[in-house]
């Protein structure tokens, strides 16, 4: 449940950021598209980084090896 809820939070934050960019940085059609592209790309990159870290903790590839002396 945590993965889907947080993914929805990222989606909502991305939509709010797009609306905020559209309202506050209105400088022309090509600039608006560029700003929206940057916001959408940043949101997707942040979500992917979070998702990779979250999913990597479910099945770690490396298991810690404890020495007998420690």
mmCIF file of N, CA and C in Angstrom:
data_model
loop_
_atom_site.group_PDB
_atom_site.id
_atom_site.type_symbol
_atom_site.label_atom_id
_atom_site.label_comp_id
_atom_site.label_asym_id
_atom_site.label_seq_id
_atom_site.Cartn_x
_atom_site.Cartn_y
_atom_site.Cartn_z
ATOM 1 N N UNK A 1 0.810 -1.188 0.000
ATOM 2 C CA UNK A 1 0.000 0.000 0.000
ATOM 3 C C UNK A 1 0.859 1.261 0.000
ATOM 4 N N UNK A 2 2.023 1.218 0.642
ATOM 5 C CA UNK A 2 2.880 2.386 0.731
ATOM 6 C C UNK A 2 3.390 2.835 -0.621
ATOM 7 N N UNK A 3 3.669 1.882 -1.508
ATOM 8 C CA UNK A 3 4.191 2.225 -2.835
ATOM 9 C C UNK A 3 3.155 3.000 -3.636
ATOM 10 N N UNK A 4 1.924 2.534 -3.641
ATOM 11 C CA UNK A 4 0.876 3.182 -4.427
ATOM 12 C C UNK A 4 0.478 4.537 -3.853
ATOM 13 N N UNK A 5 0.410 4.637 -2.530
ATOM 14 C CA UNK A 5 0.049 5.904 -1.900
ATOM 15 C C UNK A 5 1.109 6.960 -2.186
ATOM 16 N N UNK A 6 2.364 6.592 -2.040
ATOM 17 C CA UNK A 6 3.432 7.552 -2.292
ATOM 18 C C UNK A 6 3.523 7.889 -3.775
ATOM 19 N N UNK A 7 3.235 6.934 -4.648
ATOM 20 C CA UNK A 7 3.199 7.234 -6.082
ATOM 21 C C UNK A 7 2.102 8.243 -6.399
ATOM 22 N N UNK A 8 0.953 8.104 -5.746
ATOM 23 C CA UNK A 8 -0.120 9.078 -5.923
ATOM 24 C C UNK A 8 0.283 10.449 -5.386
ATOM 25 N N UNK A 9 1.023 10.466 -4.292
ATOM 26 C CA UNK A 9 1.504 11.742 -3.748
ATOM 27 C C UNK A 9 2.433 12.415 -4.751
ATOM 28 N N UNK A 10 3.335 11.640 -5.368
ATOM 29 C CA UNK A 10 4.213 12.203 -6.396
ATOM 30 C C UNK A 10 3.395 12.741 -7.568
ATOM 31 N N UNK A 11 2.352 12.026 -7.954
ATOM 32 C CA UNK A 11 1.499 12.482 -9.049
ATOM 33 C C UNK A 11 0.811 13.808 -8.701
ATOM 34 N N UNK A 12 0.272 13.899 -7.504
ATOM 35 C CA UNK A 12 -0.403 15.128 -7.074
ATOM 36 C C UNK A 12 0.584 16.291 -6.993
ATOM 37 N N UNK A 13 1.768 16.044 -6.441
ATOM 38 C CA UNK A 13 2.783 17.096 -6.352
ATOM 39 C C UNK A 13 3.208 17.539 -7.752
ATOM 40 N N UNK A 14 3.335 16.598 -8.683
ATOM 41 C CA UNK A 14 3.685 16.948 -10.057
ATOM 42 C C UNK A 14 2.616 17.796 -10.722
ATOM 43 N N UNK A 15 1.357 17.463 -10.500
ATOM 44 C CA UNK A 15 0.263 18.248 -11.083
ATOM 45 C C UNK A 15 0.221 19.649 -10.476
ATOM 46 N N UNK A 16 0.405 19.739 -9.161
ATOM 47 C CA UNK A 16 0.426 21.051 -8.511
ATOM 48 C C UNK A 16 1.602 21.881 -9.016
ATOM 49 N N UNK A 17 2.766 21.246 -9.178
ATOM 50 C CA UNK A 17 3.935 21.973 -9.686
ATOM 51 C C UNK A 17 3.711 22.449 -11.118
ATOM 52 N N UNK A 18 3.044 21.629 -11.935
ATOM 53 C CA UNK A 18 2.728 22.056 -13.311
ATOM 54 C C UNK A 18 1.772 23.241 -13.322
ATOM 55 N N UNK A 19 0.758 23.198 -12.468
ATOM 56 C CA UNK A 19 -0.179 24.322 -12.387
ATOM 57 C C UNK A 19 0.509 25.582 -11.869
ATOM 58 N N UNK A 20 1.349 25.424 -10.866
ATOM 59 C CA UNK A 20 2.082 26.558 -10.317
ATOM 60 C C UNK A 20 2.999 27.174 -11.375
ATOM 61 N N UNK A 21 3.672 26.324 -12.153
ATOM 62 C CA UNK A 21 4.540 26.813 -13.219
ATOM 63 C C UNK A 21 3.727 27.518 -14.290
ATOM 64 N N UNK A 22 2.582 26.975 -14.616
ATOM 65 C CA UNK A 22 1.717 27.566 -15.652
ATOM 66 C C UNK A 22 1.201 28.941 -15.227
ATOM 67 N N UNK A 23 0.877 29.089 -13.939
ATOM 68 C CA UNK A 23 0.326 30.348 -13.445
ATOM 69 C C UNK A 23 1.426 31.389 -13.212
ATOM 70 N N UNK A 24 2.509 30.996 -12.562
ATOM 71 C CA UNK A 24 3.522 31.970 -12.135
ATOM 72 C C UNK A 24 4.565 32.291 -13.201
ATOM 73 N N UNK A 25 4.830 31.396 -14.110
ATOM 74 C CA UNK A 25 5.888 31.608 -15.104
ATOM 75 C C UNK A 25 5.294 31.676 -16.505
ATOM 76 N N UNK A 26 4.337 32.529 -16.703
ATOM 77 C CA UNK A 26 3.665 32.649 -17.994
ATOM 78 C C UNK A 26 4.415 33.657 -18.864
ATOM 79 N N UNK A 27 5.340 33.170 -19.715
ATOM 80 C CA UNK A 27 6.167 34.059 -20.522
ATOM 81 C C UNK A 27 6.026 33.835 -22.015
ATOM 82 N N UNK A 28 5.186 32.947 -22.407
ATOM 83 C CA UNK A 28 5.016 32.674 -23.834
ATOM 84 C C UNK A 28 4.820 31.194 -24.062
ATOM 85 N N UNK A 29 4.294 30.815 -25.231
ATOM 86 C CA UNK A 29 3.960 29.407 -25.458
ATOM 87 C C UNK A 29 5.168 28.477 -25.448
ATOM 88 N N UNK A 30 6.264 28.868 -26.082
ATOM 89 C CA UNK A 30 7.414 27.956 -26.133
ATOM 90 C C UNK A 30 8.098 27.857 -24.777
ATOM 91 N N UNK A 31 8.150 28.954 -24.034
ATOM 92 C CA UNK A 31 8.755 28.927 -22.699
ATOM 93 C C UNK A 31 7.901 28.118 -21.738
ATOM 94 N N UNK A 32 6.574 28.234 -21.865
ATOM 95 C CA UNK A 32 5.690 27.452 -21.000
ATOM 96 C C UNK A 32 5.869 25.959 -21.233
ATOM 97 N N UNK A 33 5.987 25.557 -22.477
ATOM 98 C CA UNK A 33 6.193 24.134 -22.776
ATOM 99 C C UNK A 33 7.528 23.659 -22.218
ATOM 100 N N UNK A 34 8.553 24.497 -22.329
ATOM 101 C CA UNK A 34 9.870 24.153 -21.797
ATOM 102 C C UNK A 34 9.810 23.999 -20.278
ATOM 103 N N UNK A 35 9.151 24.931 -19.587
ATOM 104 C CA UNK A 35 9.025 24.845 -18.133
ATOM 105 C C UNK A 35 8.232 23.608 -17.711
ATOM 106 N N UNK A 36 7.142 23.330 -18.413
ATOM 107 C CA UNK A 36 6.354 22.141 -18.079
ATOM 108 C C UNK A 36 7.146 20.860 -18.319
ATOM 109 N N UNK A 37 7.940 20.856 -19.387
ATOM 110 C CA UNK A 37 8.787 19.688 -19.659
ATOM 111 C C UNK A 37 9.802 19.477 -18.540
ATOM 112 N N UNK A 38 10.392 20.560 -18.061
ATOM 113 C CA UNK A 38 11.351 20.450 -16.956
ATOM 114 C C UNK A 38 10.682 19.957 -15.676
ATOM 115 N N UNK A 39 9.505 20.464 -15.372
ATOM 116 C CA UNK A 39 8.803 20.059 -14.153
ATOM 117 C C UNK A 39 8.388 18.592 -14.236
ATOM 118 N N UNK A 40 7.855 18.178 -15.367
ATOM 119 C CA UNK A 40 7.428 16.785 -15.522
ATOM 120 C C UNK A 40 8.634 15.844 -15.467
ATOM 121 N N UNK A 41 9.719 16.222 -16.128
ATOM 122 C CA UNK A 41 10.931 15.392 -16.099
ATOM 123 C C UNK A 41 11.490 15.280 -14.687
ATOM 124 N N UNK A 42 11.529 16.382 -13.959
ATOM 125 C CA UNK A 42 12.037 16.354 -12.584
ATOM 126 C C UNK A 42 11.154 15.493 -11.685
ATOM 127 N N UNK A 43 9.842 15.594 -11.856
ATOM 128 C CA UNK A 43 8.931 14.788 -11.045
ATOM 129 C C UNK A 43 9.105 13.299 -11.334
ATOM 130 N N UNK A 44 9.216 12.952 -12.593
ATOM 131 C CA UNK A 44 9.391 11.542 -12.961
ATOM 132 C C UNK A 44 10.729 11.014 -12.466
ATOM 133 N N UNK A 45 11.779 11.814 -12.585
ATOM 134 C CA UNK A 45 13.102 11.376 -12.116
ATOM 135 C C UNK A 45 13.112 11.175 -10.598
ATOM 136 N N UNK A 46 12.503 12.099 -9.862
ATOM 137 C CA UNK A 46 12.433 11.942 -8.406
ATOM 138 C C UNK A 46 11.617 10.715 -8.026
ATOM 139 N N UNK A 47 10.491 10.494 -8.719
ATOM 140 C CA UNK A 47 9.672 9.319 -8.429
ATOM 141 C C UNK A 47 10.436 8.037 -8.739
ATOM 142 N N UNK A 48 11.144 8.010 -9.872
ATOM 143 C CA UNK A 48 11.899 6.799 -10.227
ATOM 144 C C UNK A 48 13.003 6.522 -9.215
ATOM 145 N N UNK A 49 13.704 7.546 -8.746
ATOM 146 C CA UNK A 49 14.741 7.351 -7.739
ATOM 147 C C UNK A 49 14.143 6.804 -6.455
ATOM 148 N N UNK A 50 13.020 7.377 -6.025
ATOM 149 C CA UNK A 50 12.366 6.882 -4.825
ATOM 150 C C UNK A 50 11.898 5.442 -5.016
ATOM 151 N N UNK A 51 11.300 5.138 -6.173
ATOM 152 C CA UNK A 51 10.773 3.794 -6.420
ATOM 153 C C UNK A 51 11.894 2.760 -6.449
ATOM 154 N N UNK A 52 13.016 3.091 -7.061
ATOM 155 C CA UNK A 52 14.137 2.150 -7.116
ATOM 156 C C UNK A 52 14.669 1.869 -5.718
ATOM 157 N N UNK A 53 14.831 2.914 -4.911
ATOM 158 C CA UNK A 53 15.326 2.720 -3.544
ATOM 159 C C UNK A 53 14.307 1.937 -2.711
ATOM 160 N N UNK A 54 13.039 2.259 -2.867
ATOM 161 C CA UNK A 54 11.988 1.566 -2.104
ATOM 162 C C UNK A 54 11.931 0.090 -2.484
ATOM 163 N N UNK A 55 11.943 -0.205 -3.773
ATOM 164 C CA UNK A 55 11.840 -1.599 -4.213
ATOM 165 C C UNK A 55 13.120 -2.384 -3.941
ATOM 166 N N UNK A 56 14.267 -1.706 -3.933
ATOM 167 C CA UNK A 56 15.523 -2.397 -3.655
ATOM 168 C C UNK A 56 15.591 -2.881 -2.211
ATOM 169 N N UNK A 57 14.861 -2.257 -1.327
ATOM 170 C CA UNK A 57 14.871 -2.678 0.070
ATOM 171 C C UNK A 57 14.017 -3.918 0.299
ATOM 172 N N UNK A 58 13.155 -4.262 -0.643
ATOM 173 C CA UNK A 58 12.304 -5.442 -0.466
ATOM 174 C C UNK A 58 13.087 -6.734 -0.643
ATOM 175 N N UNK A 59 13.971 -6.773 -1.641
ATOM 176 C CA UNK A 59 14.806 -7.945 -1.889
ATOM 177 C C UNK A 59 16.236 -7.471 -2.137
ATOM 178 N N UNK A 60 17.010 -7.301 -1.080
ATOM 179 C CA UNK A 60 18.376 -6.821 -1.279
ATOM 180 C C UNK A 60 19.226 -7.875 -1.989
ATOM 181 N N UNK A 61 20.110 -7.419 -2.863
ATOM 182 C CA UNK A 61 20.979 -8.326 -3.602
ATOM 183 C C UNK A 61 22.156 -8.790 -2.759
ATOM 184 N N UNK A 62 22.602 -7.950 -1.849
ATOM 185 C CA UNK A 62 23.766 -8.271 -1.031
ATOM 186 C C UNK A 62 23.300 -8.518 0.402
ATOM 187 N N UNK A 63 23.687 -9.656 0.944
ATOM 188 C CA UNK A 63 23.343 -9.996 2.315
ATOM 189 C C UNK A 63 24.569 -9.704 3.175
ATOM 190 N N UNK A 64 24.414 -9.021 4.278
ATOM 191 C CA UNK A 64 25.578 -8.736 5.125
ATOM 192 C C UNK A 64 26.210 -10.016 5.653
ATOM 193 N N UNK A 65 27.536 -10.057 5.592
ATOM 194 C CA UNK A 65 28.285 -11.218 6.097
ATOM 195 C C UNK A 65 28.973 -10.804 7.382
ATOM 196 N N UNK A 66 28.652 -11.483 8.458
ATOM 197 C CA UNK A 66 29.239 -11.151 9.762
ATOM 198 C C UNK A 66 30.450 -12.034 10.015
ATOM 199 N N UNK A 67 31.544 -11.423 10.413
ATOM 200 C CA UNK A 67 32.729 -12.185 10.817
ATOM 201 C C UNK A 67 32.531 -12.683 12.241
ATOM 202 N N UNK A 68 33.166 -13.814 12.560
ATOM 203 C CA UNK A 68 33.004 -14.358 13.911
ATOM 204 C C UNK A 68 33.750 -13.521 14.938
ATOM 205 N N UNK A 69 34.766 -12.783 14.513
ATOM 206 C CA UNK A 69 35.533 -11.968 15.441
ATOM 207 C C UNK A 69 34.841 -10.675 15.815
ATOM 208 N N UNK A 70 33.859 -10.279 15.086
ATOM 209 C CA UNK A 70 33.197 -8.992 15.358
ATOM 210 C C UNK A 70 31.944 -9.167 16.167
#
